[in-house]
Short mmCIF file of N, CA, C and O in Angstrom, two decimals:
data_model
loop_
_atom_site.label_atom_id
_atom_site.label_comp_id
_atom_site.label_asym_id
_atom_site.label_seq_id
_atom_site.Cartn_x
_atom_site.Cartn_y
_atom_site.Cartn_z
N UNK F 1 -83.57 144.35 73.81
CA UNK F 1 -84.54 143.55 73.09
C UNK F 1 -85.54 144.45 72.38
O UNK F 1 -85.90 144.22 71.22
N UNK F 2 -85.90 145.27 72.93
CA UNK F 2 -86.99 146.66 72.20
C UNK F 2 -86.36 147.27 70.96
O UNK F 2 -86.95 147.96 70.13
N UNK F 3 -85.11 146.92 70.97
CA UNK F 3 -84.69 147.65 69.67
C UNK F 3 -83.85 146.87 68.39
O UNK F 3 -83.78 147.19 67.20
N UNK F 4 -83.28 145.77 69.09
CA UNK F 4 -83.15 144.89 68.40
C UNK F 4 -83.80 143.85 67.93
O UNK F 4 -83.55 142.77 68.45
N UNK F 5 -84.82 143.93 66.82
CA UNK F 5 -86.13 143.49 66.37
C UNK F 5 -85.63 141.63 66.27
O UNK F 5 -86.49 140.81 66.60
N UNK F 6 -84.37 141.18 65.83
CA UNK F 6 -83.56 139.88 65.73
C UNK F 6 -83.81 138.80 66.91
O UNK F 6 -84.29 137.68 67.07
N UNK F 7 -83.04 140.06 67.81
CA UNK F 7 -83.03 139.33 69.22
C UNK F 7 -84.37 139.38 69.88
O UNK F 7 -84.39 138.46 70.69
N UNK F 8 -85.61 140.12 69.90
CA UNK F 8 -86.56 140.17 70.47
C UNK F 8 -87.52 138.63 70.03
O UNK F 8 -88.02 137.83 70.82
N UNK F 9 -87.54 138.59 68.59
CA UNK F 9 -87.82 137.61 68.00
C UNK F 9 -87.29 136.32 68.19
O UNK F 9 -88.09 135.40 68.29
N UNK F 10 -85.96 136.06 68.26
CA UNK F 10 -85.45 135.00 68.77
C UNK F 10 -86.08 134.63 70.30
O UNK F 10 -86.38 133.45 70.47
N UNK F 11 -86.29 135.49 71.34
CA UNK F 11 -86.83 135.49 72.63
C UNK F 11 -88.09 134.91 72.18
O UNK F 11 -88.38 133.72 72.29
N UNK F 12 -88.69 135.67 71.75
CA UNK F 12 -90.14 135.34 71.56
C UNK F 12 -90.33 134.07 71.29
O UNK F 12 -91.04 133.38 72.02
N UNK F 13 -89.64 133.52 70.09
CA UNK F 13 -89.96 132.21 69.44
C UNK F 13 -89.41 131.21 70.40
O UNK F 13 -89.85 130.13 70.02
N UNK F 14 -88.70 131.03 71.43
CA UNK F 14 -88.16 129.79 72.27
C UNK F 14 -89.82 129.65 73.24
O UNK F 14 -90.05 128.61 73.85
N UNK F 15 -90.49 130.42 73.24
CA UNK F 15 -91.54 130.61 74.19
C UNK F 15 -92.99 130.55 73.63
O UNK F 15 -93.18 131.11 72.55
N UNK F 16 -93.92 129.99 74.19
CA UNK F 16 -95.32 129.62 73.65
C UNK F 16 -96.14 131.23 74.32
O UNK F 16 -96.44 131.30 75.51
N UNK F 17 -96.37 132.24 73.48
CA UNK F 17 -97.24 133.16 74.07
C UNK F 17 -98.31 133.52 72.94
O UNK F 17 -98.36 133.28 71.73
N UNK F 18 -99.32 134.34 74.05
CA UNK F 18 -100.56 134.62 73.86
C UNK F 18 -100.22 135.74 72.60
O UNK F 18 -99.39 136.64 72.66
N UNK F 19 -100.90 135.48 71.72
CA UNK F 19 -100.99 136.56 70.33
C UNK F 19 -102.54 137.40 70.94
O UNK F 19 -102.76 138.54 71.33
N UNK F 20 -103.13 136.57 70.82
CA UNK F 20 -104.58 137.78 71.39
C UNK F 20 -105.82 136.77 72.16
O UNK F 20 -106.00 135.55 72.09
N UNK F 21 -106.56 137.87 72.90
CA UNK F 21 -107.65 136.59 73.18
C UNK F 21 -108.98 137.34 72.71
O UNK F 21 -109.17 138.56 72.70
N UNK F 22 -109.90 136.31 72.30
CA UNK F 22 -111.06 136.57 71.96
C UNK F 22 -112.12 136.05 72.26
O UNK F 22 -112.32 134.84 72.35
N UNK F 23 -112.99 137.04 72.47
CA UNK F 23 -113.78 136.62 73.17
C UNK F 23 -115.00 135.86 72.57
O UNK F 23 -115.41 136.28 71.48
N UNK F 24 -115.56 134.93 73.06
CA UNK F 24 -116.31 134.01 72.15
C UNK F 24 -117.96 134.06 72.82
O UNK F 24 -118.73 133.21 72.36
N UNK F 25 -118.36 134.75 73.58
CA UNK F 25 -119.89 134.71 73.85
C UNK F 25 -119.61 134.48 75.33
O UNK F 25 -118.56 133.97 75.73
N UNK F 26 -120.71 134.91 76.20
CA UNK F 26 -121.17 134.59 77.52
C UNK F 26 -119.69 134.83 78.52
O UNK F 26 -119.21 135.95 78.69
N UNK F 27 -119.13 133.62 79.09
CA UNK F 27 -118.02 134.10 80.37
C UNK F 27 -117.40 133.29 79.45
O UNK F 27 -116.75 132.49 80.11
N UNK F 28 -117.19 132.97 77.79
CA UNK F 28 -115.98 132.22 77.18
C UNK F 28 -115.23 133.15 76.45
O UNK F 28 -115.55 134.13 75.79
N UNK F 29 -114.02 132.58 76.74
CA UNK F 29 -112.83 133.45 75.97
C UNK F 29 -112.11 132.54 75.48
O UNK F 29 -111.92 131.47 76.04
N UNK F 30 -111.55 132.91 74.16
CA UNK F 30 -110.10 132.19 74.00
C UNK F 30 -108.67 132.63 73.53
O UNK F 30 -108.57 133.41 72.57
N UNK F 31 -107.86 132.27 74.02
CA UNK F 31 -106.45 132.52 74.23
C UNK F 31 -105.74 132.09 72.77
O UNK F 31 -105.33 130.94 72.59
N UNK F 32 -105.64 133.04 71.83
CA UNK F 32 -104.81 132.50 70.49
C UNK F 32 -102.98 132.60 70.95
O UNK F 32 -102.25 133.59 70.98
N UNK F 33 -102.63 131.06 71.29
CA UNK F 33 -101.38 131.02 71.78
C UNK F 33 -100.63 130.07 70.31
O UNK F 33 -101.12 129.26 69.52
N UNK F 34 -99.17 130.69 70.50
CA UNK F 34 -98.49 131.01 69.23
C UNK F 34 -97.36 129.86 69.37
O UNK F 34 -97.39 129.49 70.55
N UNK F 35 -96.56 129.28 68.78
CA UNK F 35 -95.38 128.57 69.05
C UNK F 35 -94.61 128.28 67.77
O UNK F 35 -95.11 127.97 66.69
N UNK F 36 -93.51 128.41 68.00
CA UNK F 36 -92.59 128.60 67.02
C UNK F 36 -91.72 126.75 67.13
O UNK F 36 -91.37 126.11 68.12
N UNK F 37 -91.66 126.57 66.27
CA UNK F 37 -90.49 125.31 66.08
C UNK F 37 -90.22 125.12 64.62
O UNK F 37 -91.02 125.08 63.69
N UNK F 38 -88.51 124.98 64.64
CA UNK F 38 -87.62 124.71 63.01
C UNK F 38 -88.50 125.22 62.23
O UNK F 38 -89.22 124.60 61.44
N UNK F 39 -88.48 126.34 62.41
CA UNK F 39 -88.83 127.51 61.46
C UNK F 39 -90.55 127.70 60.61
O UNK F 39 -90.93 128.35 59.63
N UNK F 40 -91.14 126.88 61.47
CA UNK F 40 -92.69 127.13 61.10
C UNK F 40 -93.43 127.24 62.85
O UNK F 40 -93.23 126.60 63.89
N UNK F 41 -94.70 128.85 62.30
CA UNK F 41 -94.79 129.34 63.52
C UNK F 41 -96.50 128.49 62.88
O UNK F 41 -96.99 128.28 61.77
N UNK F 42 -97.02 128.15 64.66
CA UNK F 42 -98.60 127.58 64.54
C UNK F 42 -99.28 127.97 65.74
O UNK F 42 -98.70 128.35 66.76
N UNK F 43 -100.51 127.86 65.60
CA UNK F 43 -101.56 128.48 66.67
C UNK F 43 -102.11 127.18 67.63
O UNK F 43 -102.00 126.01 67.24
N UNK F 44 -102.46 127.41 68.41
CA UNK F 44 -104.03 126.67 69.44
C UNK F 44 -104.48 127.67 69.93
O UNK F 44 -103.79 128.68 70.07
N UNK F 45 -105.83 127.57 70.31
CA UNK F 45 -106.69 128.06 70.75
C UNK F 45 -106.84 127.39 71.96
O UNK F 45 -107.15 126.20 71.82
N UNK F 46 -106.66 127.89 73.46
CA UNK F 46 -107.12 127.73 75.05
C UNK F 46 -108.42 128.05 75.23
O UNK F 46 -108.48 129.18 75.72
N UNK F 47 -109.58 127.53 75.05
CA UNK F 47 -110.35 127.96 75.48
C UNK F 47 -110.67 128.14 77.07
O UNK F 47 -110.17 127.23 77.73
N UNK F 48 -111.43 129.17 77.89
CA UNK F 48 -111.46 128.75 79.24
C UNK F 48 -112.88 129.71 79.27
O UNK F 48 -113.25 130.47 78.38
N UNK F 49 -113.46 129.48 80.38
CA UNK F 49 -114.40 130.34 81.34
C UNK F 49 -114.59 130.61 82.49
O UNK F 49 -114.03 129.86 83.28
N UNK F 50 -115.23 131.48 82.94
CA UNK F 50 -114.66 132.11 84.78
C UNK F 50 -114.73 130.67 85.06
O UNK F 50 -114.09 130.65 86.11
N UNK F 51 -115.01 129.64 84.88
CA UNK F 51 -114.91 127.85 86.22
C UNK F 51 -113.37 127.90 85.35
O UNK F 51 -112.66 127.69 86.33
N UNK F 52 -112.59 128.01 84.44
CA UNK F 52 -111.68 127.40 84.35
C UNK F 52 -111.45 126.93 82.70
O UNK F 52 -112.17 127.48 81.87
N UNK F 53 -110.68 126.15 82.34
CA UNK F 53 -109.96 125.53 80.95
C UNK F 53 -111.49 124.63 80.48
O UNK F 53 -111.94 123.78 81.23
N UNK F 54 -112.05 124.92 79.37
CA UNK F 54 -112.77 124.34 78.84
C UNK F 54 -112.45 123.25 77.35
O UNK F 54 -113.09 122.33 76.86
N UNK F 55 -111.46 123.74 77.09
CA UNK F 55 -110.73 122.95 76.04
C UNK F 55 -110.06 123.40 74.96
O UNK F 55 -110.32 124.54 74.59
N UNK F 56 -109.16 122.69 74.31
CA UNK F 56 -108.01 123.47 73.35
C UNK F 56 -108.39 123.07 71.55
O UNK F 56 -109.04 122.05 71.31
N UNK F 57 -107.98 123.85 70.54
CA UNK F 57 -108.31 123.23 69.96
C UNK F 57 -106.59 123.84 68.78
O UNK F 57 -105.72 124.65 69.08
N UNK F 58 -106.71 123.22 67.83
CA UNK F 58 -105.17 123.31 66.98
C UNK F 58 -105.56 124.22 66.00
O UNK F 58 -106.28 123.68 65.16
N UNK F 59 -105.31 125.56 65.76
CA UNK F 59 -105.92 126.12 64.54
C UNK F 59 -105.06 125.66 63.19
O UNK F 59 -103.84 125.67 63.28
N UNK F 60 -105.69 125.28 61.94
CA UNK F 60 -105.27 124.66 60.85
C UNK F 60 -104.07 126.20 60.18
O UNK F 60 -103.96 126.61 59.03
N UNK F 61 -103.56 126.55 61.11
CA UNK F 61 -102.60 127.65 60.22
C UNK F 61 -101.21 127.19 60.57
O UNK F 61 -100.93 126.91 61.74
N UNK F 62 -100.27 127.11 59.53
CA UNK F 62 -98.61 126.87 59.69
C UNK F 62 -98.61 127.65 58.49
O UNK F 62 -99.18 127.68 57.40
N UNK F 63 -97.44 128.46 59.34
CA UNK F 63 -96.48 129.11 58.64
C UNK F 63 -95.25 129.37 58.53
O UNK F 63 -94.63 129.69 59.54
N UNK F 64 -94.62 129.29 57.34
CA UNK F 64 -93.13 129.12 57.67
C UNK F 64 -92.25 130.50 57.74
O UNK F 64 -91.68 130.95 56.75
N UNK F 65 -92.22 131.07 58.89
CA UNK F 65 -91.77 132.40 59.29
C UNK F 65 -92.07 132.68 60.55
O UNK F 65 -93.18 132.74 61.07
N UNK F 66 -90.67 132.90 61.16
CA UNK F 66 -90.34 133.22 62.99
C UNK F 66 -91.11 134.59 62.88
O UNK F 66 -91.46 135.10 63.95
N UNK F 67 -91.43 135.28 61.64
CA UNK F 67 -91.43 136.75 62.17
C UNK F 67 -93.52 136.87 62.49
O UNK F 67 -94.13 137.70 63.16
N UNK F 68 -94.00 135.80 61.76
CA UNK F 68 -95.18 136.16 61.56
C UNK F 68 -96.18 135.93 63.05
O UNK F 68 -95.80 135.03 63.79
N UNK F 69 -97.49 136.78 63.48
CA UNK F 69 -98.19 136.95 64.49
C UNK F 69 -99.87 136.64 63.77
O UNK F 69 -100.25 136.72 62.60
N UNK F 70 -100.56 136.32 64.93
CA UNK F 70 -102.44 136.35 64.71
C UNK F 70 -102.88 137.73 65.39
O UNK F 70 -102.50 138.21 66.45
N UNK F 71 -103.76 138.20 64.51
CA UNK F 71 -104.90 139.09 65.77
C UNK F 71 -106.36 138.06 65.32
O UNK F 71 -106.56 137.39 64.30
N UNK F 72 -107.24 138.29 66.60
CA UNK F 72 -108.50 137.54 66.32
C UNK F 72 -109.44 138.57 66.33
O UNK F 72 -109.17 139.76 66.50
N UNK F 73 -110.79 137.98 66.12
CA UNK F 73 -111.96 139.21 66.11
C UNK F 73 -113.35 138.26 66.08
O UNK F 73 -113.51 137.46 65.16
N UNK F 74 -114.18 138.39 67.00
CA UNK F 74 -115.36 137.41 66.44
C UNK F 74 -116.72 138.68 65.84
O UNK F 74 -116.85 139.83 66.25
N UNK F 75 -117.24 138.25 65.21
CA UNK F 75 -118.75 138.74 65.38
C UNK F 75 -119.69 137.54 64.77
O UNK F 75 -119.47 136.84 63.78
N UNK F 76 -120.80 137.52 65.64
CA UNK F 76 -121.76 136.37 65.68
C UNK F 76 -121.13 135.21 65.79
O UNK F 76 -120.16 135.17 66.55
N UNK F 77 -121.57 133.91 64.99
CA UNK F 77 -121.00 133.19 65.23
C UNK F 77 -119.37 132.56 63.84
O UNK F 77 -118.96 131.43 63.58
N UNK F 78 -119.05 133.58 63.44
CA UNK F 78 -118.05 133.44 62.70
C UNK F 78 -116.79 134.56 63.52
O UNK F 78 -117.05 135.56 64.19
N UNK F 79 -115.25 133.93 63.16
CA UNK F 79 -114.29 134.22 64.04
C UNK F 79 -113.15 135.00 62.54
O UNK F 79 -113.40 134.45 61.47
N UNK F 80 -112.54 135.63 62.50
CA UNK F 80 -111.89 136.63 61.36
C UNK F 80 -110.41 136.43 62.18
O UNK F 80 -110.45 136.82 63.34
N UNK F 81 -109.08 135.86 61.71
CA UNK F 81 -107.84 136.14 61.98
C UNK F 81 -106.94 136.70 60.92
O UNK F 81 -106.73 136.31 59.78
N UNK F 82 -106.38 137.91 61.72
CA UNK F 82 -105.84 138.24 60.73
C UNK F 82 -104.19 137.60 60.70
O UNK F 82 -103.80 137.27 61.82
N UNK F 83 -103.42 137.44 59.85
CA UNK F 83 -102.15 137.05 59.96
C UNK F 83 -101.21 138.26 59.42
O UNK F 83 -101.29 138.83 58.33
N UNK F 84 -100.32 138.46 60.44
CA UNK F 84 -99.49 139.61 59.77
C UNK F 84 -97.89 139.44 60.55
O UNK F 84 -97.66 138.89 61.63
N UNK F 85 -97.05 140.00 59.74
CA UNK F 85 -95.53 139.93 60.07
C UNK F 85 -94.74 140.82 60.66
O UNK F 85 -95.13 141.99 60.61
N UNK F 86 -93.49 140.55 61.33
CA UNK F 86 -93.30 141.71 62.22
C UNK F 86 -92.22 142.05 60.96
O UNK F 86 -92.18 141.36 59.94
N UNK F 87 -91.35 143.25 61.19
CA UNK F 87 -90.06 143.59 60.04
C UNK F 87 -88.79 142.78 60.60
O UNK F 87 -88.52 142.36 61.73
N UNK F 88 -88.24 142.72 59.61
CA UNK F 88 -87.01 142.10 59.49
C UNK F 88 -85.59 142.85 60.08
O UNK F 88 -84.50 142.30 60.26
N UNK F 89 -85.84 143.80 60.25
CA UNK F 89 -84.69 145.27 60.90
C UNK F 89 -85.78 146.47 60.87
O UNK F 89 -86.85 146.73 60.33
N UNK F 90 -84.91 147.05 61.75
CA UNK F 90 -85.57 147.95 62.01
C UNK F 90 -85.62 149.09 60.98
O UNK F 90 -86.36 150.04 61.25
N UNK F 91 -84.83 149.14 59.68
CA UNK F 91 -84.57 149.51 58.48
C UNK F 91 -85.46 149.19 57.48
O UNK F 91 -85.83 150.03 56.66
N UNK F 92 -85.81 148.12 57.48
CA UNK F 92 -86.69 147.33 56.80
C UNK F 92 -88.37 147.73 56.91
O UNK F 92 -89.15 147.64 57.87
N UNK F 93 -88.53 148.13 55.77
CA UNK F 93 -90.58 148.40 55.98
C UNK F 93 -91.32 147.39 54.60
O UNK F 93 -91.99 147.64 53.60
N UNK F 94 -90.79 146.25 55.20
CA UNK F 94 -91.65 145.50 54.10
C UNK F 94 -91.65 144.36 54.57
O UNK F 94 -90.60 143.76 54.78
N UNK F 95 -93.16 143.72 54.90
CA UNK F 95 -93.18 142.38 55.56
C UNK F 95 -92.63 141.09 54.83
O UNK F 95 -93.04 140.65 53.75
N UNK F 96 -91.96 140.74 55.36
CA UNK F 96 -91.68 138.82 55.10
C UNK F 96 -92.89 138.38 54.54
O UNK F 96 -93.01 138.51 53.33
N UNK F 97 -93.62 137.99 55.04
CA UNK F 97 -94.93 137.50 54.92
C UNK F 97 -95.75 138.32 54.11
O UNK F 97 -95.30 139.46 54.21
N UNK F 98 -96.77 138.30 53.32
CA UNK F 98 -98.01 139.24 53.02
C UNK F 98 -98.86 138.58 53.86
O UNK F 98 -99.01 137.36 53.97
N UNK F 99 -99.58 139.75 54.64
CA UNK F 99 -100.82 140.10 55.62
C UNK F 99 -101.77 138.90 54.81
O UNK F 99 -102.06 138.97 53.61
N UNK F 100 -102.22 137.74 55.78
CA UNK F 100 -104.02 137.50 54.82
C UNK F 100 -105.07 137.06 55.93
O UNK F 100 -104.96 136.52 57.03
N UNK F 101 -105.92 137.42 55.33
CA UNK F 101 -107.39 137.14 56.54
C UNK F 101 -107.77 135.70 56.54
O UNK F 101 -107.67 135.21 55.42
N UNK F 102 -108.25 134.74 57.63
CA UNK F 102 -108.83 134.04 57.46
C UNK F 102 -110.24 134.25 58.05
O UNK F 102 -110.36 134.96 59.05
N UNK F 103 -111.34 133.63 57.46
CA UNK F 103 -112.65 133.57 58.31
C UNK F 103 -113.13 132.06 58.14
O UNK F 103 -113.13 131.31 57.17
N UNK F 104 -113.51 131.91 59.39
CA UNK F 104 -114.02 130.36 59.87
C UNK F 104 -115.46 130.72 61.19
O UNK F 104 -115.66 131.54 62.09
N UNK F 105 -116.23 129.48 60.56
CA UNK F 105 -117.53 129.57 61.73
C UNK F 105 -117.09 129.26 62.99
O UNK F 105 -116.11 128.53 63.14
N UNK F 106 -117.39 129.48 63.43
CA UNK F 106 -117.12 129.11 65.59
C UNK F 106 -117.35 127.58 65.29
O UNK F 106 -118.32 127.30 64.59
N UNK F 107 -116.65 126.71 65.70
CA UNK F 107 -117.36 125.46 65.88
C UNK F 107 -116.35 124.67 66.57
O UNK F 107 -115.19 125.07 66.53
N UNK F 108 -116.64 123.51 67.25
CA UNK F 108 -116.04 122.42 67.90
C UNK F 108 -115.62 123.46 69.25
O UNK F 108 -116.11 124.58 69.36
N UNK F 109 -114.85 123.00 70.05
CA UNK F 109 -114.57 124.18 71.30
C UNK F 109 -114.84 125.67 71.43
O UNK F 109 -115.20 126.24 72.46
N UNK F 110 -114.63 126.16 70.35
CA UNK F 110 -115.16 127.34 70.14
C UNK F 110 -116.63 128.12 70.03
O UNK F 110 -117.02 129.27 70.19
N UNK F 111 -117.17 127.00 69.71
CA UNK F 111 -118.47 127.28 70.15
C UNK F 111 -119.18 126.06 71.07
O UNK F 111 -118.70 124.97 71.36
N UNK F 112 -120.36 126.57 71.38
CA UNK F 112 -121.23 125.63 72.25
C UNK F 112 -121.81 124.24 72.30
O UNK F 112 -122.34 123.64 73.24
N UNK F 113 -121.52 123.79 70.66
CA UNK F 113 -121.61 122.64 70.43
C UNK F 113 -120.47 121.63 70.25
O UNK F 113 -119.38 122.09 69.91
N UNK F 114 -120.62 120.01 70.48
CA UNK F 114 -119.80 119.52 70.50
C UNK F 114 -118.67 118.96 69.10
O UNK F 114 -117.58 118.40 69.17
N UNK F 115 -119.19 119.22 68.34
CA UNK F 115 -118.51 119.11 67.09
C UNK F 115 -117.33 119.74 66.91
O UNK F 115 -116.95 120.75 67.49
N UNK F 116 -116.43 118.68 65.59
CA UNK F 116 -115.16 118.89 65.75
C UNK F 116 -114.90 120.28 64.50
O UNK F 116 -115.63 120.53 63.54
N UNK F 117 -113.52 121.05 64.97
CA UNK F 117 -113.96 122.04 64.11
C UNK F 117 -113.37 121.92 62.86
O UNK F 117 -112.55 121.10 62.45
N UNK F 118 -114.07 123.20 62.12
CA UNK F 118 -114.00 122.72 60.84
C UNK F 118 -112.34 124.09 59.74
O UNK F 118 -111.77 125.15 59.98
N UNK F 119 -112.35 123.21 58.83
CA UNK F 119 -110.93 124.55 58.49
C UNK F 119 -111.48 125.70 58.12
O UNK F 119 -112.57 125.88 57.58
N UNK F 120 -110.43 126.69 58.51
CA UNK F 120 -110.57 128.16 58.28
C UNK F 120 -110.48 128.16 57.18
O UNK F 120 -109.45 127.71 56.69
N UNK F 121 -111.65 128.75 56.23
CA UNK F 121 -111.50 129.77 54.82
C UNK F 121 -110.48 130.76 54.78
O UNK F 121 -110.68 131.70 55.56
N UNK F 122 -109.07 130.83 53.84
CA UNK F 122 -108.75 131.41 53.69
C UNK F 122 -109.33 132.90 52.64
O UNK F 122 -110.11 132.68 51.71
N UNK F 123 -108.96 133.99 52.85
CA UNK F 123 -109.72 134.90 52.05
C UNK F 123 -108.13 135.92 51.73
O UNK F 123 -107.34 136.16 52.64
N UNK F 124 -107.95 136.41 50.29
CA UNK F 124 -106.93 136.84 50.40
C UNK F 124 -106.85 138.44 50.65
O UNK F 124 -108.01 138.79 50.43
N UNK F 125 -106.37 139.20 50.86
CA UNK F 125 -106.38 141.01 51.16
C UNK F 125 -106.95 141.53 49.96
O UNK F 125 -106.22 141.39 48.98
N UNK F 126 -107.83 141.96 49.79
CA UNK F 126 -107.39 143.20 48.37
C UNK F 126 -108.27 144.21 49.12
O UNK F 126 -108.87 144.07 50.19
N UNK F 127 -108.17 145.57 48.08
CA UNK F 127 -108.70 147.08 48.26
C UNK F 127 -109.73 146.72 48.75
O UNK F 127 -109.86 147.66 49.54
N UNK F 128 -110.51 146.16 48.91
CA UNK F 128 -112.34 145.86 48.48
C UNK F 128 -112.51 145.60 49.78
O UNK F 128 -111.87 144.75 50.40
N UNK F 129 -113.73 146.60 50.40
CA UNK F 129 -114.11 146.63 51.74
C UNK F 129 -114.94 145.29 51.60
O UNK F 129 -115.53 144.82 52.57
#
């Protein structure tokens, strides 16, 4: 499976796993968990804290590609995901997907208030810090 990038991916996608967790303030974290079905991959967010599961929420991203993954990142109260693709063979150095950032405010489960959350701003890559 480590070397056959096909078959690792096929594994992966029958199975709901953790892409990254991030941490959201105080004893909250959340769990960016991934799931693949007929060929579009989508996120939720687990939120929990040391008592336990505080609540889930659906992140507004579908994409249509088994190969593609999230990393998360917070600072203050805005949350940055990045979306990026794994290769297609191990021959292959050019993503399926192009890499793009989203940034969205903390809100609804993700943050401390009860409101429902709101969609991620997409922002697209370029040179420009």
């Amino acid at each position: 499976i480590g070397i056959d990038l096909d078959l690792r991916m096929k594994w992966v996608n029958r199975r709901s796993v953790v892409d990254d967790i991030l941490p959201l303030g105080g004893d909250r974290f959340g769990l960016l968990v991934r799931s693949h079905h007929k060929g579009t991959t989508s996120w939720r967010m687990e939120v929990g804290n040391s008592k336990g599961r505080v609540g889930s929420c659906k992140m507004p991203i579908v994409i249509p590609s088994r190969w593609v993954h999230l990393r998360a990142d917070r600072q203050g109260s805005r949350v940055a995901l990045l979306q990026f693709s794994r290769f297609d063979s191990l021959q292959s150095k050019t993503p399926i997907v192009p890499p793009r950032l989203f940034v969205s405010p903390l809100t609804g489960v993700l943050s401390t208030d009860s409101s429902s959350p709101k969609p991620i701003e997409e922002r697209k890559k370029t040179n420009h810090p």
